[in-house]
Coordinates of C-alpha atoms in Angstrom, one line a residue:
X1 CA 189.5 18.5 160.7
X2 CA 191.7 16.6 158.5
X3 CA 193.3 19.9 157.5
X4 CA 194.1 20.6 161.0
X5 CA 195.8 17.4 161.6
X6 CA 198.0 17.6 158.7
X7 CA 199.0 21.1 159.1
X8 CA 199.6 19.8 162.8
X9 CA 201.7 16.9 161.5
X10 CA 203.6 19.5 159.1
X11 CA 204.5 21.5 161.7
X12 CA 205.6 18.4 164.0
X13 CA 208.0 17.4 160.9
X14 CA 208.7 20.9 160.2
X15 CA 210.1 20.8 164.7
X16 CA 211.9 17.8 164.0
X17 CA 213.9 18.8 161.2
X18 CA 214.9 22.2 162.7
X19 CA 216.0 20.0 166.0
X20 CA 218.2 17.7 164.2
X21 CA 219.3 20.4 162.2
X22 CA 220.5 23.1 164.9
X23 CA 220.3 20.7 168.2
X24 CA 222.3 17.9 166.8
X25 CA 225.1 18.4 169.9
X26 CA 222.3 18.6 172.3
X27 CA 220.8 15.5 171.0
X28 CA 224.1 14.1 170.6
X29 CA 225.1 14.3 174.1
X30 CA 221.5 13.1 175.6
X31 CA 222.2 9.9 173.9
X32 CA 225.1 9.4 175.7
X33 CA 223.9 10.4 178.7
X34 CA 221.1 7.5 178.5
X35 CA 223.3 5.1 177.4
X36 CA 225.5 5.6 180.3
X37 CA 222.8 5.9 182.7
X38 CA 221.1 2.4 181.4
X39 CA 224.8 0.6 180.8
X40 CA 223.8 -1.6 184.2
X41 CA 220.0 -3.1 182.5
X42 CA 221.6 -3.0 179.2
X43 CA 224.6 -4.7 180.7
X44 CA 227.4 -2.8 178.9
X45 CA 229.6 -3.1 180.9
X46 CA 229.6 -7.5 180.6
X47 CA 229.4 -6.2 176.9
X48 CA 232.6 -4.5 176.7
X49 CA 234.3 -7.3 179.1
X50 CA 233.3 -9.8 176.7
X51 CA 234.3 -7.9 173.3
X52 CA 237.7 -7.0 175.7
X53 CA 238.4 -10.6 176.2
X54 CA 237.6 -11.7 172.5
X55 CA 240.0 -9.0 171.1
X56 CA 242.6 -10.1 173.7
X57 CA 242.3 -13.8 172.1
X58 CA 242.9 -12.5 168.5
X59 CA 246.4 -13.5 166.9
X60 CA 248.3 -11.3 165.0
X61 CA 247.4 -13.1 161.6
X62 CA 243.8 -12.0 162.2
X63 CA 245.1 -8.4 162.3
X64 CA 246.8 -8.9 159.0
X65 CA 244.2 -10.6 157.6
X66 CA 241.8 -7.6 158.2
X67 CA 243.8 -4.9 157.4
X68 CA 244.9 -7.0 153.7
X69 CA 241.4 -7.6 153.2
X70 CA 240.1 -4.3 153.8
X71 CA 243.1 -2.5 151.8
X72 CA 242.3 -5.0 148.6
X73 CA 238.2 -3.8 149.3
X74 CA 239.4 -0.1 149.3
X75 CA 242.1 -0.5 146.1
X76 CA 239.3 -1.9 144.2
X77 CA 237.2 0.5 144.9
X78 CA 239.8 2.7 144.1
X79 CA 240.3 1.2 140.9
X80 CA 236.3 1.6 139.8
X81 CA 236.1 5.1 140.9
X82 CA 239.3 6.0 138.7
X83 CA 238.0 4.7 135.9
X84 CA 234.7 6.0 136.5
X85 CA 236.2 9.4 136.9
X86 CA 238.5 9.6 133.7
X87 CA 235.2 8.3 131.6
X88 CA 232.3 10.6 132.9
X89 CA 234.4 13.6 134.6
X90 CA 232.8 12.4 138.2
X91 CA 233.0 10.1 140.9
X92 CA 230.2 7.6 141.1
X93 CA 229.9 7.3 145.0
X94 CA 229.0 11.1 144.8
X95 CA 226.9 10.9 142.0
X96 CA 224.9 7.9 143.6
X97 CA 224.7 10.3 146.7
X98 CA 223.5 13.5 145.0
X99 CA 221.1 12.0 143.0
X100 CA 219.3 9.3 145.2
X101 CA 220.4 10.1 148.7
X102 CA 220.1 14.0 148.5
X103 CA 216.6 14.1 147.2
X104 CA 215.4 11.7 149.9
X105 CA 217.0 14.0 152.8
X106 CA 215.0 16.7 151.1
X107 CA 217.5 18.5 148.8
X108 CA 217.6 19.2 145.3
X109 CA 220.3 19.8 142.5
X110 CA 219.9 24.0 141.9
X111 CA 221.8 23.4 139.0
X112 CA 219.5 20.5 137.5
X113 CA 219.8 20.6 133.4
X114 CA 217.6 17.3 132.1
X115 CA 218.5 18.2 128.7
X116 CA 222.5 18.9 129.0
X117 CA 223.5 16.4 127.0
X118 CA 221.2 16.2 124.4
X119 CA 223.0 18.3 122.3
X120 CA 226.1 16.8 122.3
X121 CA 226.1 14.5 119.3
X122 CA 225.5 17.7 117.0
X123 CA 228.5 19.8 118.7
X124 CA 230.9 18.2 116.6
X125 CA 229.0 19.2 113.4
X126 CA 228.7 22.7 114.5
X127 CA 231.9 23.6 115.9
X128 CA 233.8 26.5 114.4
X129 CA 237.3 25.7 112.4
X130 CA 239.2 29.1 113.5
X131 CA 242.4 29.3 115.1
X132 CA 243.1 28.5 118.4
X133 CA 245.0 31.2 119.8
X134 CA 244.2 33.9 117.3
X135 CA 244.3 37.7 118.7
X136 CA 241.6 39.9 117.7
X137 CA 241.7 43.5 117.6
X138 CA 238.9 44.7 120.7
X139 CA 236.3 46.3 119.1
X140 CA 236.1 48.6 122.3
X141 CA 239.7 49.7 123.1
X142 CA 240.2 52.6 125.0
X143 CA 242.3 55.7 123.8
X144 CA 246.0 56.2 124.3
X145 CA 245.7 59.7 124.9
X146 CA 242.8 60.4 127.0
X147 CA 242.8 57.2 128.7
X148 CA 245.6 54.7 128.9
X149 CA 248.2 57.6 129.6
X150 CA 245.8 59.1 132.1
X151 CA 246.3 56.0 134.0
X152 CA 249.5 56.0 133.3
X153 CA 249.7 59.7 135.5
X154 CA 247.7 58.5 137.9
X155 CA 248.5 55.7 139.3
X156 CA 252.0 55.1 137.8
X157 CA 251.9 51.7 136.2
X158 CA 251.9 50.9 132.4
X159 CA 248.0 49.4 130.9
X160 CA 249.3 48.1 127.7
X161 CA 251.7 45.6 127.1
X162 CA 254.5 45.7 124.7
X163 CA 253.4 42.5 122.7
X164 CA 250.1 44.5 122.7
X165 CA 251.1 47.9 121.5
X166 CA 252.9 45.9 119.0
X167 CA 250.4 44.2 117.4
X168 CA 248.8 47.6 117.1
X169 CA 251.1 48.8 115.4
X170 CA 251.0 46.1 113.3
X171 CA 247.3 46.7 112.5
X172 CA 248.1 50.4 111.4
X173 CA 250.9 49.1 109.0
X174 CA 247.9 46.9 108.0
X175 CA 245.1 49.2 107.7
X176 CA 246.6 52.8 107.1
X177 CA 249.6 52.2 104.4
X178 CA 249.8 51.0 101.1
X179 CA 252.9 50.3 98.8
X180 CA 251.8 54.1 96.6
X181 CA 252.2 55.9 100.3
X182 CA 256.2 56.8 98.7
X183 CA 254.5 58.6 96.4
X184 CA 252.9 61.2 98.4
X185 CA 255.4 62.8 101.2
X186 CA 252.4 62.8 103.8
X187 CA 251.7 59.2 103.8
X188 CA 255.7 58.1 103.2
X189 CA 256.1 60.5 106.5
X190 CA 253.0 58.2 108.2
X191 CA 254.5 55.2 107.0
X192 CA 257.6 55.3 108.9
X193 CA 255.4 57.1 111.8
X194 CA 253.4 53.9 111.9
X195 CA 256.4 51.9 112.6
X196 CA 258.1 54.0 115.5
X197 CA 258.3 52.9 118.9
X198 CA 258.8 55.9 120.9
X199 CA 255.6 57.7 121.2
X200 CA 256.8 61.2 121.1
X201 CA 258.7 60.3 117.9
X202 CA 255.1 59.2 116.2
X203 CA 253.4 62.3 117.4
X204 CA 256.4 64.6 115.7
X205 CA 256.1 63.0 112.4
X206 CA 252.3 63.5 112.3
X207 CA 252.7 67.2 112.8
X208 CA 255.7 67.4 109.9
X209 CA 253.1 65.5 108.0
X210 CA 250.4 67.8 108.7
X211 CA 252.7 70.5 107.8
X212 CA 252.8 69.2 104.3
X213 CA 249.0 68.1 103.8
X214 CA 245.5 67.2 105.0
X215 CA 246.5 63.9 106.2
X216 CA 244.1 61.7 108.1
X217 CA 246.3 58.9 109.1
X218 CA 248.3 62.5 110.7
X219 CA 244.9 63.4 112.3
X220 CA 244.2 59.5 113.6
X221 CA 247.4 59.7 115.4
X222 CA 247.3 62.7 117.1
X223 CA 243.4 62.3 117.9
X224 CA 245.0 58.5 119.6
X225 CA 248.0 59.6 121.7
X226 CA 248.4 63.7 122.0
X227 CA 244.5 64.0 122.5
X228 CA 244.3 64.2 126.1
X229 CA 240.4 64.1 126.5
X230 CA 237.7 62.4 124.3
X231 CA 236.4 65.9 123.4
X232 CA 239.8 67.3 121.9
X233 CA 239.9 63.5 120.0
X234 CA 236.4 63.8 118.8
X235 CA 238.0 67.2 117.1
X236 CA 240.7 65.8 115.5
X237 CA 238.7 63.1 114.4
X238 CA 236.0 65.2 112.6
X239 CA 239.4 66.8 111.0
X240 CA 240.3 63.4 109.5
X241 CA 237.1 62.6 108.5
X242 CA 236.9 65.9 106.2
X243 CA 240.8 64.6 104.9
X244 CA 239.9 61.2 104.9
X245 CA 236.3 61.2 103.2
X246 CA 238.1 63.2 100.5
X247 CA 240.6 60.5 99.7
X248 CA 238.1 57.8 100.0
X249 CA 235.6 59.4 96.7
X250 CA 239.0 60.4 94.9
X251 CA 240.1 56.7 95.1
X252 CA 237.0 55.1 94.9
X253 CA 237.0 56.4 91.2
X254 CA 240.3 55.3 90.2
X255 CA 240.0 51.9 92.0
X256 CA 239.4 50.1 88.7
X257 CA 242.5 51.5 86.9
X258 CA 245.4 49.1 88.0
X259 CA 246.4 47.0 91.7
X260 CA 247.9 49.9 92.7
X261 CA 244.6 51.9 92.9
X262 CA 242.8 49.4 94.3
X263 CA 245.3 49.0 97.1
X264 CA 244.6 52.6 97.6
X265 CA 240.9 52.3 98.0
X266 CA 240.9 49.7 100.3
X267 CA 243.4 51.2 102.5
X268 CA 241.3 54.8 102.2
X269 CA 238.1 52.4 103.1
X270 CA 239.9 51.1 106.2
X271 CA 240.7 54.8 107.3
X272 CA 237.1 56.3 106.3
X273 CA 235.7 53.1 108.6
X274 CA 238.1 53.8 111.3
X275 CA 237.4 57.2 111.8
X276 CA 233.9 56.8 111.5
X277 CA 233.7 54.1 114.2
X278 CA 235.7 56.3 116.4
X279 CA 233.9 59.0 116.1
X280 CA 230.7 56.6 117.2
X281 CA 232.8 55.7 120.2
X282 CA 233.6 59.5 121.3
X283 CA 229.7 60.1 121.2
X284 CA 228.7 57.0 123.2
X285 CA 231.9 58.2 125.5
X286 CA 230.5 61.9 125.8
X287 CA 227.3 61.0 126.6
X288 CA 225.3 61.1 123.4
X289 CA 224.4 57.8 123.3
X290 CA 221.4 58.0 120.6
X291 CA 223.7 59.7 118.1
X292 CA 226.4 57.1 118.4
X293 CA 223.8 54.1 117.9
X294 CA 222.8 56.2 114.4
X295 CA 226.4 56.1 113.2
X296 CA 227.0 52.9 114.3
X297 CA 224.1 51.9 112.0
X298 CA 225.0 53.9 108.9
X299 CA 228.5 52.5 109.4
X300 CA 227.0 49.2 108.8
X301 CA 224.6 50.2 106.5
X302 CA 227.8 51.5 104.4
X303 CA 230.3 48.4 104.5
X304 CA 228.0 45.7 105.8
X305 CA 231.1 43.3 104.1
X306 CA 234.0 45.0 107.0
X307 CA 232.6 42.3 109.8
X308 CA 236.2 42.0 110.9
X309 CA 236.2 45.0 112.9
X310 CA 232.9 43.8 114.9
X311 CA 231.1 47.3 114.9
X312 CA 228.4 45.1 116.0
X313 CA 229.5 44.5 119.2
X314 CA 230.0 48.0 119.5
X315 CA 226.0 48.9 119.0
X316 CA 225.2 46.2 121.5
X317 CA 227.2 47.7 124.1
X318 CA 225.4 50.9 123.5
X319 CA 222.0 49.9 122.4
X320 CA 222.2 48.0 126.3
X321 CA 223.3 51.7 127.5
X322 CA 219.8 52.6 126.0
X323 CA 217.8 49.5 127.4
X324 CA 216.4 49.0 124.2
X325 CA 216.1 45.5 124.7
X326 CA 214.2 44.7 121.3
X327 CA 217.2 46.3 119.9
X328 CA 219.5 44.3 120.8
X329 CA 217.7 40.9 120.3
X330 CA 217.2 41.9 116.5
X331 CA 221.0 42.6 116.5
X332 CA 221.9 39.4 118.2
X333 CA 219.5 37.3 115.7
X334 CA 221.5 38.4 113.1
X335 CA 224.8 37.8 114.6
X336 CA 224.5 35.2 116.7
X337 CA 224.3 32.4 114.1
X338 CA 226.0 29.3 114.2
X339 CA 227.9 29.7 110.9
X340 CA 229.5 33.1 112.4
X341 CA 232.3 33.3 115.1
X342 CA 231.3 33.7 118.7
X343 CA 232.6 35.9 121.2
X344 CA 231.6 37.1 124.6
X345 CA 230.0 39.8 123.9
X346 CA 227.3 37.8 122.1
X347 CA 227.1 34.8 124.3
X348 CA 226.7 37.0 127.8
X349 CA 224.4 39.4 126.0
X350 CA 222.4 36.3 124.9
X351 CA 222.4 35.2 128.2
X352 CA 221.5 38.6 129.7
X353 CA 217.8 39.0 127.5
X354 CA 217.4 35.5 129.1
X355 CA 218.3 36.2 132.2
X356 CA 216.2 39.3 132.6
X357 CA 212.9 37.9 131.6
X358 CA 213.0 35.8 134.9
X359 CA 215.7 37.2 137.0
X360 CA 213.8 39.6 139.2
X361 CA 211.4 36.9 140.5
X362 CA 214.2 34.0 140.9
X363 CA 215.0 32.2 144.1
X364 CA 217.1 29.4 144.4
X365 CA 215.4 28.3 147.4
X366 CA 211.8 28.1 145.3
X367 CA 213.8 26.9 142.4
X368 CA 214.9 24.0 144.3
X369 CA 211.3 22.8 145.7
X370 CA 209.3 23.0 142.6
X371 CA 212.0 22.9 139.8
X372 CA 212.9 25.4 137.2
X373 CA 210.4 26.7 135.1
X374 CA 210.8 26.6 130.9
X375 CA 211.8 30.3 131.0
X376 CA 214.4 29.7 134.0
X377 CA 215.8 26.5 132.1
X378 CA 216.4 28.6 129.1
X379 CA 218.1 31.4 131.4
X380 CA 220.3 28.9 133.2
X381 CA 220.9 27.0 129.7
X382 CA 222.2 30.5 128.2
X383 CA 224.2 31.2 131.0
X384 CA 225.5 27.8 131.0
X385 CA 226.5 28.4 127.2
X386 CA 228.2 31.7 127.8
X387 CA 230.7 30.4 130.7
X388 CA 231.5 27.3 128.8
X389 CA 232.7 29.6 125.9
X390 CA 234.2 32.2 128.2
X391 CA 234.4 30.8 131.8
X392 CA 236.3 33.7 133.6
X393 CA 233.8 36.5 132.9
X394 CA 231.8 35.4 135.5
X395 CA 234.2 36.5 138.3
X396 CA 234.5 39.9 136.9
X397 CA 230.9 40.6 136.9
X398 CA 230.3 39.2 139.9
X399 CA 233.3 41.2 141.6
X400 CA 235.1 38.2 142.9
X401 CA 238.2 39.7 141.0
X402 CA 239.1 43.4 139.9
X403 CA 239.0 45.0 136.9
X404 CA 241.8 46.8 135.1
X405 CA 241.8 48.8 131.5
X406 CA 241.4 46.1 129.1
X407 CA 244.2 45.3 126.6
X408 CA 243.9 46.8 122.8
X409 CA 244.3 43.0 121.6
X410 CA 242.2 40.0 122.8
X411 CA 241.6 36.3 123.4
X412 CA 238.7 35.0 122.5
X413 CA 237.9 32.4 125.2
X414 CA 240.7 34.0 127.2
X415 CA 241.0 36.1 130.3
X416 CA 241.6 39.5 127.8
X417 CA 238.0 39.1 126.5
X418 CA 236.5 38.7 130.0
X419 CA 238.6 41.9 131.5
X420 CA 237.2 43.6 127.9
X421 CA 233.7 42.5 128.1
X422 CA 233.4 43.0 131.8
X423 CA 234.7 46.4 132.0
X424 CA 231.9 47.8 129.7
X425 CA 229.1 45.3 130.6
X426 CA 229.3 45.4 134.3
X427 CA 227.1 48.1 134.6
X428 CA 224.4 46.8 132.3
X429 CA 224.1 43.7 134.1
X430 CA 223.5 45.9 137.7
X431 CA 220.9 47.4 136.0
X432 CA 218.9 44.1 135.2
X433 CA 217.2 43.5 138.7
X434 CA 218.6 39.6 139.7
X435 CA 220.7 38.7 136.6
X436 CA 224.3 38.8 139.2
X437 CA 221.8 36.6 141.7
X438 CA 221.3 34.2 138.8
X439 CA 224.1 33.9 137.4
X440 CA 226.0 33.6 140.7
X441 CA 223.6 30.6 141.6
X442 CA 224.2 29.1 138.5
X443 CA 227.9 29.8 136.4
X444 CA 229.4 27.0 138.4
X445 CA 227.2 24.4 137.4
X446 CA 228.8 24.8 133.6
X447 CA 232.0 22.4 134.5
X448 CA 229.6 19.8 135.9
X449 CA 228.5 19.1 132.6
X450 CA 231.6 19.8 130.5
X451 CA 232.6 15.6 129.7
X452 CA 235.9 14.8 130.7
X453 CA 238.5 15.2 129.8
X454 CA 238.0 18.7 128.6
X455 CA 239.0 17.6 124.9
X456 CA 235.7 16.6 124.4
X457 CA 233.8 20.3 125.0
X458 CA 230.0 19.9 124.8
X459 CA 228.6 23.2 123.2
X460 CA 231.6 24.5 122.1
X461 CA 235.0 23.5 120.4
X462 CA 237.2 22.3 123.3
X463 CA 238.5 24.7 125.5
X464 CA 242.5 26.3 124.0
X465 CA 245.0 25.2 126.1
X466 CA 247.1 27.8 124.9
X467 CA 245.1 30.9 125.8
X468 CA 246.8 31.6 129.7
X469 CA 250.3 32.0 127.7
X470 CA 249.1 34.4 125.2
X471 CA 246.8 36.2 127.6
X472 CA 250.3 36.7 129.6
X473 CA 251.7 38.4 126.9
X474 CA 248.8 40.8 126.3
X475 CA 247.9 41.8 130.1
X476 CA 249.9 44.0 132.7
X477 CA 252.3 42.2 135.0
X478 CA 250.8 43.5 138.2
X479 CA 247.3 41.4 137.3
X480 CA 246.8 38.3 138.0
X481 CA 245.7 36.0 134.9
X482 CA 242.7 33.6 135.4
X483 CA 243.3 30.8 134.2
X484 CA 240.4 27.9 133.5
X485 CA 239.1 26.0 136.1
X486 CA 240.8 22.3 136.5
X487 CA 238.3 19.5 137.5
X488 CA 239.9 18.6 140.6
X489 CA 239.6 14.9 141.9
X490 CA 236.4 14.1 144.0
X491 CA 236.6 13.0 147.7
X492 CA 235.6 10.2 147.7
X493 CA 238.8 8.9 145.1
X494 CA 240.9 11.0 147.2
X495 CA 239.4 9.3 150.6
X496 CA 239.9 5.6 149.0
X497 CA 243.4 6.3 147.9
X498 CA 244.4 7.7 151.4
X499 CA 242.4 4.4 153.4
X500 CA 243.9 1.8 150.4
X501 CA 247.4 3.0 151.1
X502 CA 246.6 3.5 155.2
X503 CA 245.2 -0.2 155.7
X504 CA 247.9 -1.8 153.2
X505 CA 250.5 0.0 155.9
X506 CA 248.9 -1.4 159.0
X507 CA 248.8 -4.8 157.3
X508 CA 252.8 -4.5 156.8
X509 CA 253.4 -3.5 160.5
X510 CA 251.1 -5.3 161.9
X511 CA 252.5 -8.4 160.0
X512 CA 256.5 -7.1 161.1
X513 CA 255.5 -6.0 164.4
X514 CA 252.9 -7.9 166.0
X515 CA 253.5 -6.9 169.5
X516 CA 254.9 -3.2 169.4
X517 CA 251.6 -2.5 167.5
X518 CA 249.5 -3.8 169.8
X519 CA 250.8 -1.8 172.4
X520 CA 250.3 1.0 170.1
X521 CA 246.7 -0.1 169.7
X522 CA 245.6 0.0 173.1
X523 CA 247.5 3.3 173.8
X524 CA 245.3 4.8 170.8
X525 CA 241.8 3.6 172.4
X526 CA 242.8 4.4 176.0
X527 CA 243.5 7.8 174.3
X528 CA 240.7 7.7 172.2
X529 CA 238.3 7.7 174.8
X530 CA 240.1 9.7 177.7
X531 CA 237.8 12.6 177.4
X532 CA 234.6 10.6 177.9
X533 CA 235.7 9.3 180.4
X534 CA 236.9 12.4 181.8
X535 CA 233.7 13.9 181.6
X536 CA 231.6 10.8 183.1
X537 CA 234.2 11.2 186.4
X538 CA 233.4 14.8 186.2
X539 CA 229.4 14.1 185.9
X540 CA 230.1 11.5 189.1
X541 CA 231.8 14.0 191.1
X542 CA 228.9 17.1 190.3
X543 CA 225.5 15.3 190.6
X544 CA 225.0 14.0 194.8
X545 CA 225.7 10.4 195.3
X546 CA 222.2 9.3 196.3
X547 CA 220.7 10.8 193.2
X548 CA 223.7 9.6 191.0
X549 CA 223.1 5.6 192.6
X550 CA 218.9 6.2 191.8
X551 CA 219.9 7.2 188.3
X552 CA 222.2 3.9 188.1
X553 CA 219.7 1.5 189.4
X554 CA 216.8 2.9 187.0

């Protein structure tokens, strides 16, 4: 029995709360009703006489001693809520209301976090001392040839940047030359080849050095920009890996015998590691996914010290192709360290295996009744983590923005490395059952616990400023840069500022103008409550006149 009446008195509660939440009009407009009806026992209508004739006996001063005292209340609240603001990042009326009110009208916070700031004292310690605005090569650029021109023919608009195809060429100065190349007329060909701009120009010269030798800076070139698929570049790859392993055994025996030789070597390691890696990325293109994971790993194997080209992040991409999950949390434990550089590749993967162990059985709903779980809280922490580092992947994934072919040059932090990661890792967070639910319930929450100003970070170094004016540079005109979410001022500061500056005016006209805004006054009431009355005359004239006088004398 006593089940019974508490599942009845559920229910009842259950009735109420849907009525006041979808009949609130209905309910709205029955109150009214009643109080007109009753206005004669409840003698209203004395009521409003009376208040009429006590407003009527009010000077001006008390006008303007309302209005200046309610505009001085307002301006200091103003005042608190400022200050509040600029120290904690949020207004204190709506946190007062979110965390006390809210729970008490049966809501909850989806995007709770009872252990956000804990970690804030040791951020400082841990944050990374690399440049700001540093531009990294991506680790999972496309190909000139068989891709960036191919959009080019299609659609008619440029990919790439010149700041960005200039920086590449740049990094082949960097990586493919030496000052010996004048001694061999390949290389001194490929030197100058390296620094052309016009792209047909480059392609000549690695034929006329071709012509003279097995040159695999010639072969790199050709398999880059003439290659017009990834299966005629995967051939002239495997040419300059024949050329280039050649030169990279000849130097490595000489690379003790003077500066010169060892500049040699270390450019012929850069080109052997080049080819290699592209060679991985024409498999994983092509299909062959397993084989491109094997060579990824020898690659590593070989010259664990080359972390600057991130070949890791490379195997993650395709070890997630795989769904070998264990993989790819033995890769990340070895990378994702706090001594090591971040990126988003790391972060979002991180938050991915998170994200997957609880993401098929989520529900925000459920989440909000009974709380987040340990495994949740570590999901929404991790996801939490990634969007403070990079804060516009999110919008790719979630297909709030397009993609386009991401640049050959990134921004860590920047929009370049969320149009990079996003375009390869879309897919592989589709395939996780939930993890776009998740992290759409959750990614926002991130700037709620960022302090203020945004100086101060929280898990992170604080945010570059600079990044929107170099991610400029490096994307296409025709897309539109994301730039990082400003904390924009609450209501409730804005609401203050707009009644402390509306009262303070009434008290100035009202002091200047006694009389012409008193007229305006009672033109705004009469106004004001035209259309009530409008529809009690209405009510009068519909309902018959012996019912309507019963309902009056009730």
């Amino acid at each position: 029995m006593a089940e019974a009446g508490t599942g009845f008195l559920e229910q009842l509660k259950s009735c109420i709360v849907w009525s006041w939440t979808y009949l609130w009009t209905v309910w709205f407009f029955i109150v009214l009703f009643l109080v007109y009806i009753l206005r004669v026992p409840l003698k209203i209508n004395d009521n409003l006489s009376t208040v009429s004739m006590f407003l009527n006996t009010l000077t001006p001063k008390f006008y303007v001693a309302l209005t200046g005292t309610s505009s001085l209340i307002s301006g200091l609240i103003l005042i608190f809520e400022w200050w509040y603001f600029r120290k904690y990042g949020t207004s204190f009326i709506e946190q007062v209301s979110v965390s006390h009110l809210r729970p008490l009208l049966g809501g909850a916070d989806n995007n709770s976090s009872n252990n956000s700031n804990s970690s804030n004292g040791d951020s400082d310690a841990n944050r990374q001392s690399v440049s700001e605005c540093k531009v990294w090569r991506n680790p999972l650029n496309l190909f000139r040839g068989a891709e960036y021109n191919r959009y080019t023919w299609v659609t008619g608009r440029e990919p790439l940047t010149y700041y960005d195809m200039n920086l590449s060429a740049q990094d082949h100065q960097t990586f493919f030359t030496c000052d010996s190349d004048h001694l061999r007329p390949a290389d001194a060909i490929m030197q100058k080849a390296w620094r052309e701009r016009n792209p047909q120009a480059r392609i000549s010269a690695a034929h006329e050095a071709l012509e003279i030798n097995e040159c695999a800076t010639a072969y790199i070139l050709l398999a880059e920009e003439e290659a017009t698929t990834i299966a005629e570049a995967e051939k002239l790859f495997k040419q300059a890996l024949k050329a280039g392993d050649g030169c990279y055994r000849r130097s490595q025996q000489l690379q003790h015998h003077g500066s010169q030789y060892e500049a040699q070597h270390r450019r012929d390691t850069n080109v052997l590691v080049y080819i290699k890696r592209r060679l991985a990325m024409c498999a994983r293109r092509l299909g062959r996914t397993r084989e491109a994971v094997k060579m990824m790993r020898d690659l590593m194997k070989e010259f664990p010290l080359l972390s600057m080209f991130n070949i890791h992040e490379n195997l993650l991409e395709a070890l997630l192709e795989l769904q070998a999950y264990a993989d790819v949390q033995a890769v990340l434990a070895k990378y994702d360290d706090i001594s090591l550089p971040k990126s988003a590749t790391i972060c979002y993967t991180a938050a991915l295996l998170k994200a997957r162990a609880v993401s098929d059985k989520f529900s925000p709903e459920a989440a909000s009744r009974r709380g987040l779980s340990t495994a949740e809280m570590n999901a929404v922490e991790a996801i939490h983590r990634a969007v403070e580092f990079n804060p516009h992947v999110p919008k790719y994934l979630l297909e709030m923005k397009s993609l386009i072919l991401p640049p050959e040059h990134i921004l860590k932090r920047g929009d370049s490395e969320a149009i990079a990661y996003a375009f390869f890792h879309l897919a592989h967070w589709k395939r996780v059952e939930g993890a776009l639910n998740l992290l759409h319930c959750t990614w926002e929450g991130t700037f709620r616990m960022i302090p203020y100003p945004l100086e101060k970070g929280h898990l992170f170094y604080p945010y570059p400023i600079c990044t929107e004016t170099a991610d400029r540079e490096l994307l296409p005109s025709f897309h539109e840069v994301s730039v990082y979410p400003k904390k924009e001022l609450p209501f409730f500061i804005l609401f203050t500022a707009g009644l402390c500056s509306f009262t303070a005016m009434l008290a100035l006209l009202t002091h200047q103008f006694p009389e012409l805004m008193g007229v305006f006054a009672k033109a705004f009431l009469s106004t004001l409550f035209a259309p009530l009355n409008f529809v009690m005359e209405k009510v009068e004239s519909i309902l018959p006149s012996s019912l309507w006088h019963q309902l009056t004398r009730i």
